[in-house]
Short mmCIF file of C-alpha atoms in Angstrom, two decimals:
data_model
loop_
_atom_site.label_atom_id
_atom_site.label_comp_id
_atom_site.label_asym_id
_atom_site.label_seq_id
_atom_site.Cartn_x
_atom_site.Cartn_y
_atom_site.Cartn_z
CA MET A 1 0.00 0.00 0.00
CA SER A 2 1.26 3.48 0.71
CA GLY A 3 2.61 4.05 4.19
CA SER A 4 3.47 1.97 7.23
CA ASP A 5 -0.21 1.69 8.17
CA GLY A 6 -1.50 1.26 4.61
CA ILE A 7 -3.54 4.49 4.62
CA ARG A 8 -4.13 6.00 1.18
CA PRO A 9 -5.43 9.48 0.43
CA ALA A 10 -8.68 9.97 -1.42
CA ALA A 11 -8.69 11.05 -5.05
CA THR A 12 -7.97 14.77 -5.39
CA ARG A 13 -11.26 16.03 -6.78
CA ARG A 14 -11.13 19.83 -6.95
CA ASP A 15 -14.78 20.41 -6.09
CA ALA A 16 -14.46 18.25 -2.98
CA LEU A 17 -11.39 20.16 -1.81
CA LEU A 18 -13.14 23.51 -2.19
CA ASP A 19 -16.32 22.26 -0.51
CA ALA A 20 -14.18 21.21 2.47
CA LEU A 21 -12.72 24.73 2.62
CA ALA A 22 -16.24 26.16 2.75
CA GLN A 23 -17.43 24.08 5.70
CA GLY A 24 -16.66 26.69 8.34
CA GLY A 25 -15.56 26.03 11.90
CA THR A 26 -12.10 26.65 13.30
CA TRP A 27 -8.99 24.82 12.18
CA ASP A 28 -6.16 24.11 14.60
CA LEU A 29 -3.58 25.10 12.01
CA VAL A 30 -3.50 26.90 8.67
CA VAL A 31 -0.20 26.53 6.81
CA VAL A 32 0.52 29.07 4.07
CA GLY A 33 2.97 27.72 1.49
CA GLY A 34 3.15 24.34 -0.23
CA GLY A 35 6.88 23.81 -0.48
CA ALA A 36 9.02 21.37 1.50
CA THR A 37 8.69 23.25 4.78
CA GLY A 38 4.96 23.90 4.66
CA LEU A 39 4.18 20.35 3.56
CA GLY A 40 6.39 18.99 6.35
CA VAL A 41 4.55 21.09 8.94
CA ALA A 42 1.16 20.02 7.60
CA LEU A 43 2.10 16.34 7.68
CA ASP A 44 3.59 16.48 11.17
CA ALA A 45 0.59 18.36 12.60
CA ALA A 46 -1.94 16.08 10.91
CA ALA A 47 -0.04 13.01 12.12
CA ARG A 48 -0.33 14.37 15.69
CA GLY A 49 -4.10 14.67 15.28
CA PHE A 50 -4.48 18.41 14.67
CA SER A 51 -6.95 19.69 12.10
CA VAL A 52 -4.85 21.20 9.31
CA VAL A 53 -5.37 23.08 6.07
CA LEU A 54 -2.48 23.93 3.75
CA LEU A 55 -2.87 26.61 1.08
CA GLU A 56 -0.53 27.09 -1.86
CA SER A 57 -0.90 30.04 -4.24
CA LEU A 58 0.37 28.11 -7.27
CA ASP A 59 1.31 24.43 -7.43
CA PHE A 60 2.96 22.42 -4.68
CA ALA A 61 6.77 22.78 -4.92
CA LYS A 62 6.41 25.29 -7.78
CA GLY A 63 9.19 27.44 -6.31
CA THR A 64 12.43 26.50 -4.59
CA SER A 65 11.29 23.02 -3.59
CA SER A 66 11.30 21.65 -7.15
CA ARG A 67 14.58 23.34 -8.10
CA ALA A 68 17.04 21.79 -5.65
CA THR A 69 20.28 20.18 -6.74
CA LYS A 70 18.47 16.87 -5.95
CA LEU A 71 20.82 16.00 -3.09
CA VAL A 72 19.86 14.57 0.30
CA HIS A 73 23.01 15.43 2.18
CA GLY A 74 24.59 16.22 5.50
CA GLY A 75 26.54 19.11 4.02
CA VAL A 76 30.24 18.45 3.56
CA ARG A 77 30.97 22.15 3.08
CA TYR A 78 29.10 22.99 6.32
CA LEU A 79 31.50 20.66 8.10
CA ALA A 80 34.38 22.64 6.57
CA GLN A 81 32.73 25.77 8.00
CA GLY A 82 32.70 24.16 11.45
CA ASN A 83 28.92 23.87 11.71
CA VAL A 84 28.98 20.42 13.30
CA ALA A 85 25.48 20.66 14.81
CA LEU A 86 23.88 21.37 11.42
CA VAL A 87 25.78 18.50 9.79
CA ARG A 88 24.88 16.03 12.55
CA GLU A 89 21.18 16.94 12.30
CA ALA A 90 21.22 16.70 8.50
CA LEU A 91 22.95 13.30 8.57
CA ARG A 92 20.31 11.98 10.94
CA GLU A 93 17.48 13.37 8.81
CA ARG A 94 19.13 12.04 5.65
CA THR A 95 18.75 8.51 6.96
CA THR A 96 15.15 9.10 7.99
CA LEU A 97 14.22 10.45 4.57
CA LEU A 98 15.88 7.60 2.69
CA LYS A 99 14.04 5.11 4.92
CA ASN A 100 10.61 6.74 4.62
CA ALA A 101 10.65 7.40 0.85
CA PRO A 102 13.00 4.78 -0.68
CA HIS A 103 11.44 5.03 -4.15
CA LEU A 104 12.11 8.79 -4.20
CA ALA A 105 15.30 9.17 -2.11
CA GLN A 106 18.32 6.86 -2.30
CA PRO A 107 22.04 6.66 -1.47
CA LEU A 108 24.48 8.02 -4.05
CA ALA A 109 28.27 7.80 -4.18
CA PHE A 110 30.25 10.99 -4.81
CA VAL A 111 33.84 11.20 -6.03
CA MET A 112 36.14 14.14 -5.36
CA PRO A 113 38.96 13.99 -7.92
CA ALA A 114 42.35 15.09 -6.61
CA TYR A 115 44.54 17.13 -8.95
CA GLY A 116 46.93 18.27 -6.23
CA TRP A 117 49.15 15.99 -4.14
CA TRP A 118 47.64 17.30 -0.91
CA GLN A 119 43.98 16.89 -1.86
CA LYS A 120 43.58 13.16 -1.25
CA PRO A 121 44.77 13.23 2.39
CA PHE A 122 43.06 16.57 3.06
CA TYR A 123 39.66 15.55 1.66
CA GLY A 124 40.05 12.03 3.02
CA ILE A 125 40.51 13.22 6.60
CA GLY A 126 37.53 15.57 6.34
CA LEU A 127 35.27 12.89 4.90
CA LYS A 128 36.34 10.36 7.52
CA MET A 129 35.11 12.94 10.05
CA TYR A 130 31.87 13.08 8.04
CA ASP A 131 31.57 9.29 8.43
CA ALA A 132 32.27 9.55 12.15
CA LEU A 133 29.53 12.16 12.61
CA ALA A 134 27.09 9.94 10.72
CA GLY A 135 27.90 6.94 12.91
CA SER A 136 25.29 4.23 12.48
CA ALA A 137 23.44 6.53 10.06
CA GLY A 138 26.30 6.27 7.55
CA LEU A 139 25.53 5.05 4.04
CA GLY A 140 28.95 3.61 3.26
CA PRO A 141 32.60 4.12 4.18
CA THR A 142 34.77 6.80 2.64
CA GLU A 143 37.43 5.31 0.32
CA ILE A 144 40.75 6.76 -0.84
CA LEU A 145 41.05 5.98 -4.54
CA GLY A 146 44.04 5.64 -6.79
CA ARG A 147 44.19 7.22 -10.22
CA ARG A 148 42.84 4.14 -12.03
CA GLU A 149 40.00 3.66 -9.53
CA THR A 150 39.01 7.30 -9.83
CA LEU A 151 38.78 7.07 -13.62
CA ALA A 152 36.71 3.88 -13.28
CA CYS A 153 34.20 5.86 -11.20
CA LEU A 154 34.43 9.01 -13.35
CA PRO A 155 35.29 7.74 -16.85
CA THR A 156 35.20 11.19 -18.42
CA ALA A 157 37.31 12.93 -15.78
CA ARG A 158 40.37 14.75 -17.12
CA PRO A 159 43.30 12.32 -16.62
CA GLN A 160 46.10 14.90 -16.90
CA GLY A 161 47.44 15.69 -13.45
CA LEU A 162 44.99 13.35 -11.69
CA HIS A 163 46.45 11.88 -8.47
CA GLY A 164 43.37 9.87 -7.49
CA GLY A 165 40.33 10.80 -5.51
CA VAL A 166 38.10 10.28 -2.51
CA ARG A 167 34.75 8.47 -2.72
CA TYR A 168 32.05 9.08 -0.11
CA TRP A 169 28.30 8.60 0.27
CA ASP A 170 25.35 10.95 0.47
CA GLY A 171 21.91 10.76 -1.17
CA GLN A 172 19.79 12.03 -4.02
CA PHE A 173 16.05 12.39 -4.53
CA ASP A 174 13.19 13.57 -6.71
CA ASP A 175 12.26 16.77 -4.89
CA ALA A 176 8.96 17.61 -6.60
CA ARG A 177 7.56 14.09 -6.48
CA LEU A 178 8.53 13.89 -2.81
CA ALA A 179 6.61 17.13 -2.22
CA ILE A 180 3.49 15.64 -3.85
CA ALA A 181 3.96 12.48 -1.78
CA LEU A 182 4.08 14.59 1.41
CA ALA A 183 0.88 16.41 0.42
CA ARG A 184 -0.89 13.12 -0.24
CA THR A 185 0.45 11.53 2.95
CA ALA A 186 -0.79 14.52 4.97
CA ALA A 187 -4.17 14.24 3.23
CA ALA A 188 -4.34 10.57 4.16
CA ARG A 189 -4.12 11.68 7.79
CA GLY A 190 -6.85 14.26 7.54
CA ALA A 191 -5.08 17.39 6.33
CA LEU A 192 -6.75 19.47 3.62
CA ALA A 193 -4.12 20.49 1.05
CA VAL A 194 -5.22 22.87 -1.72
CA ASN A 195 -3.03 24.23 -4.51
CA TYR A 196 -3.92 27.23 -6.68
CA CYS A 197 -5.61 28.87 -3.71
CA PRO A 198 -3.63 31.97 -2.67
CA VAL A 199 -4.09 33.62 0.70
CA THR A 200 -5.40 37.11 0.02
CA ARG A 201 -5.13 38.48 3.55
CA LEU A 202 -4.56 37.60 7.18
CA LEU A 203 -7.44 37.92 9.63
CA HIS A 204 -6.91 39.63 12.98
CA GLU A 205 -9.09 39.79 16.08
CA GLY A 206 -8.05 41.69 19.17
CA GLY A 207 -4.60 42.28 17.69
CA LYS A 208 -4.01 38.57 17.15
CA VAL A 209 -3.94 36.52 13.95
CA SER A 210 -7.20 34.58 13.81
CA GLY A 211 -7.14 33.02 10.35
CA VAL A 212 -6.85 33.81 6.65
CA ALA A 213 -8.94 34.71 3.63
CA CYS A 214 -8.14 32.83 0.42
CA GLN A 215 -9.43 32.55 -3.13
CA ASP A 216 -9.59 29.69 -5.59
CA ALA A 217 -7.51 30.83 -8.57
CA GLU A 218 -9.65 28.91 -11.05
CA SER A 219 -13.19 29.90 -10.07
CA GLY A 220 -12.60 33.06 -8.05
CA ARG A 221 -14.51 31.48 -5.17
CA GLU A 222 -13.54 33.09 -1.85
CA PHE A 223 -13.17 31.48 1.56
CA THR A 224 -12.64 32.66 5.13
CA LEU A 225 -10.81 30.24 7.40
CA ARG A 226 -10.62 30.63 11.17
CA ALA A 227 -7.57 29.12 12.81
CA ARG A 228 -5.93 28.86 16.21
CA CYS A 229 -2.51 29.13 14.57
CA VAL A 230 -1.25 30.38 11.18
CA VAL A 231 2.18 29.32 9.91
CA ASN A 232 3.91 31.39 7.22
CA ALA A 233 6.02 28.87 5.28
CA THR A 234 6.29 30.73 1.99
CA GLY A 235 10.06 30.35 1.53
CA VAL A 236 11.81 33.32 -0.05
CA TRP A 237 8.48 35.19 0.03
CA VAL A 238 7.91 35.04 3.83
CA ASP A 239 8.54 38.76 4.26
CA GLU A 240 5.42 39.60 2.21
CA LEU A 241 3.10 37.99 4.78
CA ARG A 242 5.19 39.35 7.67
CA ARG A 243 4.75 42.89 6.34
CA GLN A 244 1.00 42.39 6.02
CA ASP A 245 0.83 41.10 9.60
CA ALA A 246 2.90 43.98 10.97
CA GLY A 247 1.01 46.56 8.90
CA ALA A 248 -2.25 45.54 10.54
CA ALA A 249 -0.75 46.69 13.84
CA GLY A 250 1.03 49.72 12.41
CA ARG A 251 4.49 48.19 12.81
CA ASP A 252 7.46 47.80 10.49
CA VAL A 253 9.45 44.61 10.01
CA GLN A 254 13.01 44.08 8.95
CA PRO A 255 13.41 41.60 6.06
CA MET A 256 14.70 38.25 7.30
CA VAL A 257 15.54 36.65 3.93
CA ALA A 258 18.61 37.26 1.79
CA PRO A 259 17.70 35.45 -1.45
CA SER A 260 20.36 33.56 -3.33
CA GLN A 261 19.96 31.77 -6.62
CA GLY A 262 21.45 28.50 -7.74
CA VAL A 263 21.71 27.71 -11.46
CA HIS A 264 21.65 24.18 -12.86
CA ALA A 265 22.50 23.04 -16.39
CA VAL A 266 21.30 19.61 -17.52
CA VAL A 267 23.22 17.62 -20.13
CA ASP A 268 23.17 14.07 -21.50
CA ARG A 269 24.73 11.21 -19.54
CA GLU A 270 27.57 10.85 -22.05
CA PHE A 271 29.30 13.75 -20.29
CA LEU A 272 29.39 11.75 -17.02
CA PRO A 273 28.38 8.16 -17.81
CA GLY A 274 29.20 6.44 -14.51
CA ASP A 275 26.87 5.81 -11.59
CA ASP A 276 28.86 8.09 -9.25
CA ALA A 277 28.47 11.85 -8.90
CA LEU A 278 31.28 14.34 -9.36
CA MET A 279 31.91 16.70 -6.46
CA VAL A 280 34.43 19.55 -6.50
CA PRO A 281 34.42 21.06 -2.99
CA LYS A 282 36.28 24.23 -3.88
CA THR A 283 36.30 25.76 -7.33
CA SER A 284 38.38 28.70 -8.50
CA ASP A 285 36.17 31.16 -6.59
CA GLY A 286 35.38 28.98 -3.57
CA ARG A 287 32.01 27.63 -4.67
CA VAL A 288 31.08 23.95 -4.95
CA LEU A 289 30.56 22.20 -8.30
CA PHE A 290 28.43 19.06 -8.66
CA GLY A 291 27.86 16.71 -11.56
CA VAL A 292 24.92 14.54 -10.50
CA PRO A 293 23.46 11.64 -12.53
CA TRP A 294 19.66 12.05 -12.31
CA MET A 295 16.67 10.78 -14.29
CA GLY A 296 18.85 9.60 -17.16
CA LYS A 297 20.67 12.95 -17.43
CA VAL A 298 23.41 14.84 -15.58
CA ILE A 299 22.81 17.97 -13.51
CA LEU A 300 25.73 20.40 -13.45
CA GLY A 301 25.73 23.14 -10.83
CA THR A 302 25.33 24.95 -8.69
CA THR A 303 25.96 28.67 -8.30
CA ASP A 304 25.32 30.86 -5.27
CA THR A 305 24.49 34.39 -6.39
CA PRO A 306 22.73 37.10 -4.33
CA ARG A 307 19.49 38.33 -5.83
CA ALA A 308 17.45 41.32 -4.71
CA ASP A 309 14.24 40.55 -6.59
CA LEU A 310 12.01 37.49 -6.16
CA PRO A 311 10.71 36.38 -9.57
CA ARG A 312 8.55 33.27 -9.74
CA GLU A 313 10.64 32.09 -12.69
CA PRO A 314 14.18 33.37 -12.13
CA ARG A 315 16.61 33.09 -15.01
CA PRO A 316 20.38 32.64 -14.89
CA PHE A 317 22.91 35.39 -15.31
CA ARG A 318 25.51 34.99 -18.04
CA ALA A 319 28.34 34.82 -15.51
CA GLU A 320 26.67 31.89 -13.73
CA LEU A 321 26.46 29.77 -16.86
CA GLU A 322 30.03 30.69 -17.76
CA PHE A 323 31.08 29.56 -14.29
CA ILE A 324 29.39 26.15 -14.61
CA LEU A 325 30.73 25.47 -18.11
CA GLY A 326 34.16 26.88 -17.33
CA GLU A 327 34.62 24.85 -14.15
CA SER A 328 33.30 21.71 -15.88
CA ALA A 329 36.01 22.18 -18.51
CA ARG A 330 38.65 21.95 -15.78
CA TYR A 331 37.50 18.47 -14.76
CA LEU A 332 35.93 16.77 -17.78
CA VAL A 333 37.67 15.49 -20.92
CA ARG A 334 34.83 16.73 -23.07
CA PRO A 335 33.22 19.71 -21.38
CA PRO A 336 29.65 20.58 -22.39
CA ARG A 337 28.96 23.65 -24.50
CA PRO A 338 25.85 25.83 -24.45
CA GLU A 339 24.33 23.87 -27.35
CA ASP A 340 24.61 20.65 -25.28
CA ILE A 341 22.31 21.93 -22.55
CA ARG A 342 18.92 20.21 -22.45
CA SER A 343 17.46 22.43 -19.74
CA LEU A 344 18.73 25.43 -17.78
CA TRP A 345 16.90 26.25 -14.57
CA VAL A 346 17.24 28.32 -11.42
CA GLY A 347 16.20 27.89 -7.80
CA LEU A 348 15.95 30.68 -5.21
CA ARG A 349 17.24 29.86 -1.73
CA PRO A 350 15.69 31.54 1.34
CA LEU A 351 18.88 32.23 3.28
CA VAL A 352 18.38 33.84 6.66
CA LYS A 353 19.85 37.32 6.83
CA PRO A 354 22.01 38.06 9.91
CA GLU A 355 20.26 40.68 12.00
CA GLY A 356 21.54 44.16 11.24
CA GLU A 357 23.77 43.07 8.36
CA GLU A 358 23.40 43.97 4.70
CA GLY A 359 25.20 42.82 1.59
CA GLU A 360 26.89 39.73 3.01
CA ARG A 361 27.99 37.13 0.46
CA THR A 362 25.35 34.40 0.36
CA GLN A 363 27.94 31.62 0.43
CA SER A 364 28.69 32.65 4.01
CA LEU A 365 25.09 32.93 5.21
CA SER A 366 23.65 30.23 7.42
CA ARG A 367 21.76 27.31 5.85
CA GLU A 368 20.00 26.78 9.18
CA HIS A 369 16.34 27.57 9.51
CA THR A 370 14.73 30.22 11.68
CA VAL A 371 11.31 30.25 13.32
CA LEU A 372 9.82 33.55 14.55
CA VAL A 373 6.52 34.25 16.31
CA SER A 374 5.25 37.81 15.86
CA ARG A 375 3.48 39.82 18.55
CA SER A 376 0.19 38.98 16.88
CA GLY A 377 0.98 35.26 16.81
CA LEU A 378 1.97 34.74 13.15
CA VAL A 379 4.50 31.90 13.07
CA THR A 380 7.10 32.34 10.31
CA VAL A 381 9.65 29.72 9.26
CA THR A 382 12.32 30.10 6.58
CA GLY A 383 15.83 28.97 5.73
CA GLY A 384 16.96 25.38 6.06
CA LYS A 385 17.10 22.80 3.28
CA TRP A 386 15.11 19.87 1.92
CA THR A 387 17.11 17.27 3.86
CA THR A 388 16.00 18.68 7.21
CA TYR A 389 12.37 19.47 6.33
CA ARG A 390 11.05 17.01 8.95
CA ALA A 391 13.17 18.41 11.78
CA MET A 392 12.14 21.93 10.74
CA ALA A 393 8.48 20.92 11.00
CA GLU A 394 8.99 19.61 14.52
CA ASP A 395 10.71 22.87 15.48
CA VAL A 396 7.81 24.91 14.07
CA LEU A 397 5.28 22.99 16.13
CA GLU A 398 7.43 23.41 19.25
CA LYS A 399 7.30 27.18 18.72
CA CYS A 400 3.51 26.96 18.30
CA PHE A 401 3.30 25.13 21.62
CA ASP A 402 5.65 27.55 23.38
CA ALA A 403 3.53 30.48 22.18
CA GLN A 404 0.41 28.68 23.50
CA LEU A 405 -1.19 28.74 20.09
CA LEU A 406 -1.70 24.97 20.19
CA LEU A 407 -1.85 22.45 23.02
CA ARG A 408 1.34 20.41 23.18
CA ARG A 409 1.32 16.90 21.74
CA PRO A 410 4.29 14.49 21.63
CA ALA A 411 6.85 14.83 18.83
CA GLY A 412 8.51 12.10 16.79
CA VAL A 413 5.38 10.87 15.02
CA THR A 414 6.90 11.27 11.53
CA ALA A 415 10.26 9.62 12.27
CA ASP A 416 8.96 6.26 11.04
CA LEU A 417 6.08 7.49 8.89
CA ARG A 418 6.53 6.20 5.36
CA VAL A 419 5.14 8.37 2.59
CA VAL A 420 2.50 7.30 0.09
CA GLY A 421 3.94 4.70 -2.28
CA ALA A 422 6.95 3.80 -0.13
CA PRO A 423 7.85 0.14 -0.80
CA GLU A 424 8.96 -2.24 1.92
CA GLY A 425 12.59 -3.22 1.62
CA GLY A 426 13.68 -0.32 -0.57
CA ALA A 427 13.57 0.39 -4.29
CA ARG A 428 15.01 -1.73 -7.10
CA THR A 429 15.61 1.05 -9.63
CA ARG A 430 17.99 3.95 -9.13
CA ILE A 431 16.79 7.54 -9.33
CA SER A 432 19.71 8.18 -11.67
CA ALA A 433 18.02 5.86 -14.20
CA PRO A 434 15.56 7.21 -16.77
CA PRO A 435 12.12 7.88 -15.26
CA GLY A 436 9.37 5.29 -15.25
CA PRO A 437 6.74 3.52 -13.11
CA HIS A 438 9.35 2.75 -10.42
CA LEU A 439 8.92 6.32 -9.16
CA TYR A 440 5.36 5.41 -8.09
CA GLY A 441 6.53 2.73 -5.66
CA THR A 442 3.68 0.54 -4.48
CA GLU A 443 1.22 2.53 -6.59
CA ALA A 444 2.77 1.28 -9.84
CA GLY A 445 0.10 -1.42 -10.00
CA GLU A 446 -2.72 1.10 -9.80
CA LEU A 447 -0.96 3.21 -12.42
CA ALA A 448 -0.86 0.18 -14.74
CA SER A 449 -4.63 -0.27 -14.35
CA LEU A 450 -5.45 3.17 -15.77
CA PRO A 451 -6.28 3.84 -19.44
CA GLY A 452 -3.15 4.43 -21.51
CA SER A 453 -0.69 2.56 -19.29
CA GLU A 454 1.01 1.11 -22.38
CA ARG A 455 0.79 4.30 -24.41
CA HIS A 456 4.14 6.05 -24.12
CA LEU A 457 4.16 9.76 -24.90
CA GLY A 458 7.94 10.18 -24.58
CA GLY A 459 10.63 10.61 -21.95
CA GLY A 460 9.19 7.87 -19.75
CA LEU A 461 5.79 9.58 -19.56
CA THR A 462 2.66 7.56 -20.34
CA GLU A 463 -0.95 8.57 -20.86
CA ALA A 464 -1.79 6.76 -17.61
CA MET A 465 0.71 8.93 -15.70
CA VAL A 466 -1.06 12.06 -16.89
CA ARG A 467 -4.41 10.65 -15.77
CA PHE A 468 -2.93 9.55 -12.43
CA ALA A 469 -1.52 13.05 -11.90
CA ALA A 470 -4.97 14.60 -12.45
CA ARG A 471 -6.89 12.05 -10.37
CA HIS A 472 -4.53 11.54 -7.44
CA GLU A 473 -1.74 14.15 -7.48
CA TYR A 474 -3.53 17.54 -7.64
CA ALA A 475 -2.32 18.31 -11.20
CA ARG A 476 -4.29 21.03 -12.99
CA THR A 477 -2.05 22.30 -15.80
CA ALA A 478 0.40 21.02 -18.39
CA GLU A 479 3.18 22.56 -16.31
CA ASP A 480 2.10 20.62 -13.22
CA VAL A 481 2.50 17.37 -15.15
CA LEU A 482 5.56 18.13 -17.26
CA ALA A 483 7.53 20.02 -14.60
CA ARG A 484 6.65 18.35 -11.30
CA ARG A 485 4.64 15.07 -11.66
CA SER A 486 7.11 14.09 -14.34
CA ARG A 487 10.37 16.04 -14.50
CA LEU A 488 10.68 16.52 -18.24
CA LEU A 489 10.87 20.30 -18.12
CA PHE A 490 13.96 19.96 -15.93
CA THR A 491 15.65 17.20 -17.94
CA ASP A 492 14.67 17.89 -21.56
CA ALA A 493 12.77 21.13 -22.09
CA ALA A 494 12.46 20.63 -25.85
CA LEU A 495 10.84 17.22 -25.39
CA ALA A 496 8.53 18.65 -22.72
CA ASP A 497 7.49 21.37 -25.15
CA SER A 498 6.71 18.80 -27.85
CA LEU A 499 4.42 16.86 -25.48
CA ALA A 500 2.55 19.87 -24.08
CA ALA A 501 -0.44 19.79 -26.42
CA GLU A 502 -1.07 16.07 -25.97
CA VAL A 503 -0.67 16.27 -22.20
CA GLY A 504 -3.00 19.28 -22.16
CA GLY A 505 -5.65 17.37 -24.08
CA LEU A 506 -5.58 14.50 -21.59
CA LEU A 507 -5.75 16.91 -18.67
CA ARG A 508 -8.75 18.68 -20.16
CA GLN A 509 -10.51 15.31 -20.41
CA GLU A 510 -9.78 14.65 -16.74
CA THR A 511 -10.38 18.09 -15.18
CA GLY A 512 -12.53 20.03 -17.63
CA VAL A 513 -10.40 23.16 -17.14
CA ASP A 514 -7.89 25.00 -19.32
CA PRO A 515 -4.52 23.20 -19.01
CA GLN A 516 -2.64 26.38 -20.03
CA VAL A 517 -0.64 24.73 -22.77
CA GLU A 518 0.63 27.90 -24.44
CA ALA A 519 1.84 29.30 -21.12
CA PHE A 520 3.77 26.12 -20.56
CA ARG A 521 5.30 26.18 -24.03
CA ALA A 522 6.58 29.71 -23.39
CA LEU A 523 8.06 28.51 -20.09
CA ALA A 524 9.75 25.54 -21.77
CA ALA A 525 11.30 27.88 -24.35
CA SER A 526 12.80 29.94 -21.53
CA TYR A 527 14.46 26.81 -20.08
CA LEU A 528 16.31 26.45 -23.38
CA GLN A 529 17.32 30.11 -23.66
CA MET A 530 20.93 30.91 -22.89
CA PRO A 531 21.55 34.17 -20.99
CA ALA A 532 22.72 37.06 -23.14
#
């Protein structure tokens, strides 16, 4: 079935979701934001027996949470920065995530090639410390590799000057499909999760937050939700809701987010054909470079560039692409060129700004999360990373209890809570392999029973997958299917564009609403556009 107790969520009929919003009464918790953090909070609260509604203005994981580097990791570079507590927490949560979603999150070996005589012992000692911190949660021992062994792991690594390498273990995952699995797992435990339903304003009574008003983006239908506690989990956009909350009381707020963007370029597997990932811990300007096998392709990245604006679809700067291609050329025999890129995409990171500081380089800002409770009781959470989403959710609920917004209930309920579709005994197919029914875990059988299960549209996508996305995974638009239920926009934007009309036609059959095909085709074109 789906989770450890076999509970499955109901089909995601839009009219039923909106009717549930209209029922009235008072919810224990309203979560604003359907990314990793908000979904984690909703699942944890629902699993503890609270009544929960989660509202997302667009689609679940539309923003940062679908644009990660696809790594479930403790954070080797955070260890180099001396942040042992963050690394230890992330290593613990890494193991929990891999256990609870084995079809969507799996171990992955990384190789650091050594082109200087000192690099093997230096990196080796650091990664042995990484192993020691992981303890029983380790995924495999760090190995010091000779030159021949390194080239066996990274066949296309530049052999000139190569002294060997260090091989260590972390994890990788499908971020957007995990987000959908969290939404569905929360729904199976009573949470009401609704995408395309933006919060239009906060409600206040007696100077305290008492709920939210929201509006269905499709029909324009409006709803008023009363709540004992409202959590602002809108990622890089948390300051918008904080300003609205403070403005109701005539106060000002200082921004708490310093946005940073990470650029990723996707190329064919021929550029890195092995099963191991490439990891360069320190490039020419101090940033990290990854080459990660994923979904039959290779993700190259990532950058770390401050950004003052917060576009929903950020685009890369020319210097960022030049950095990725230039650094790749230092380590690969055949470096990719702009014409080799299958998709070029950007994720915004909600880094927490140090109080009273402006203009700090984002590489040096903390990756830890922060939870604040305003005078009026709005609970805001931002920062952190996908790997620690579950621990962040527990911390948010602790702050809700401390502020007496909710009555305390025991923590730890999600530590062994398997997500929808999680198979017993782990997965048989690697996430680095081309996509297919294996990503549905125990629901692959139900997928096969739907019309069109043998009709392949392209890129591992079948007609049945489109129907499954509409019936069970909240999908409303061509983008929902081609960007987040499948990952074609992120792996092959041209192929995604070519499938948009057919996917849109199937969605219209299932939902009866406009699948916004032309909007998606324009988006796909932008994922193929090189920065000027």
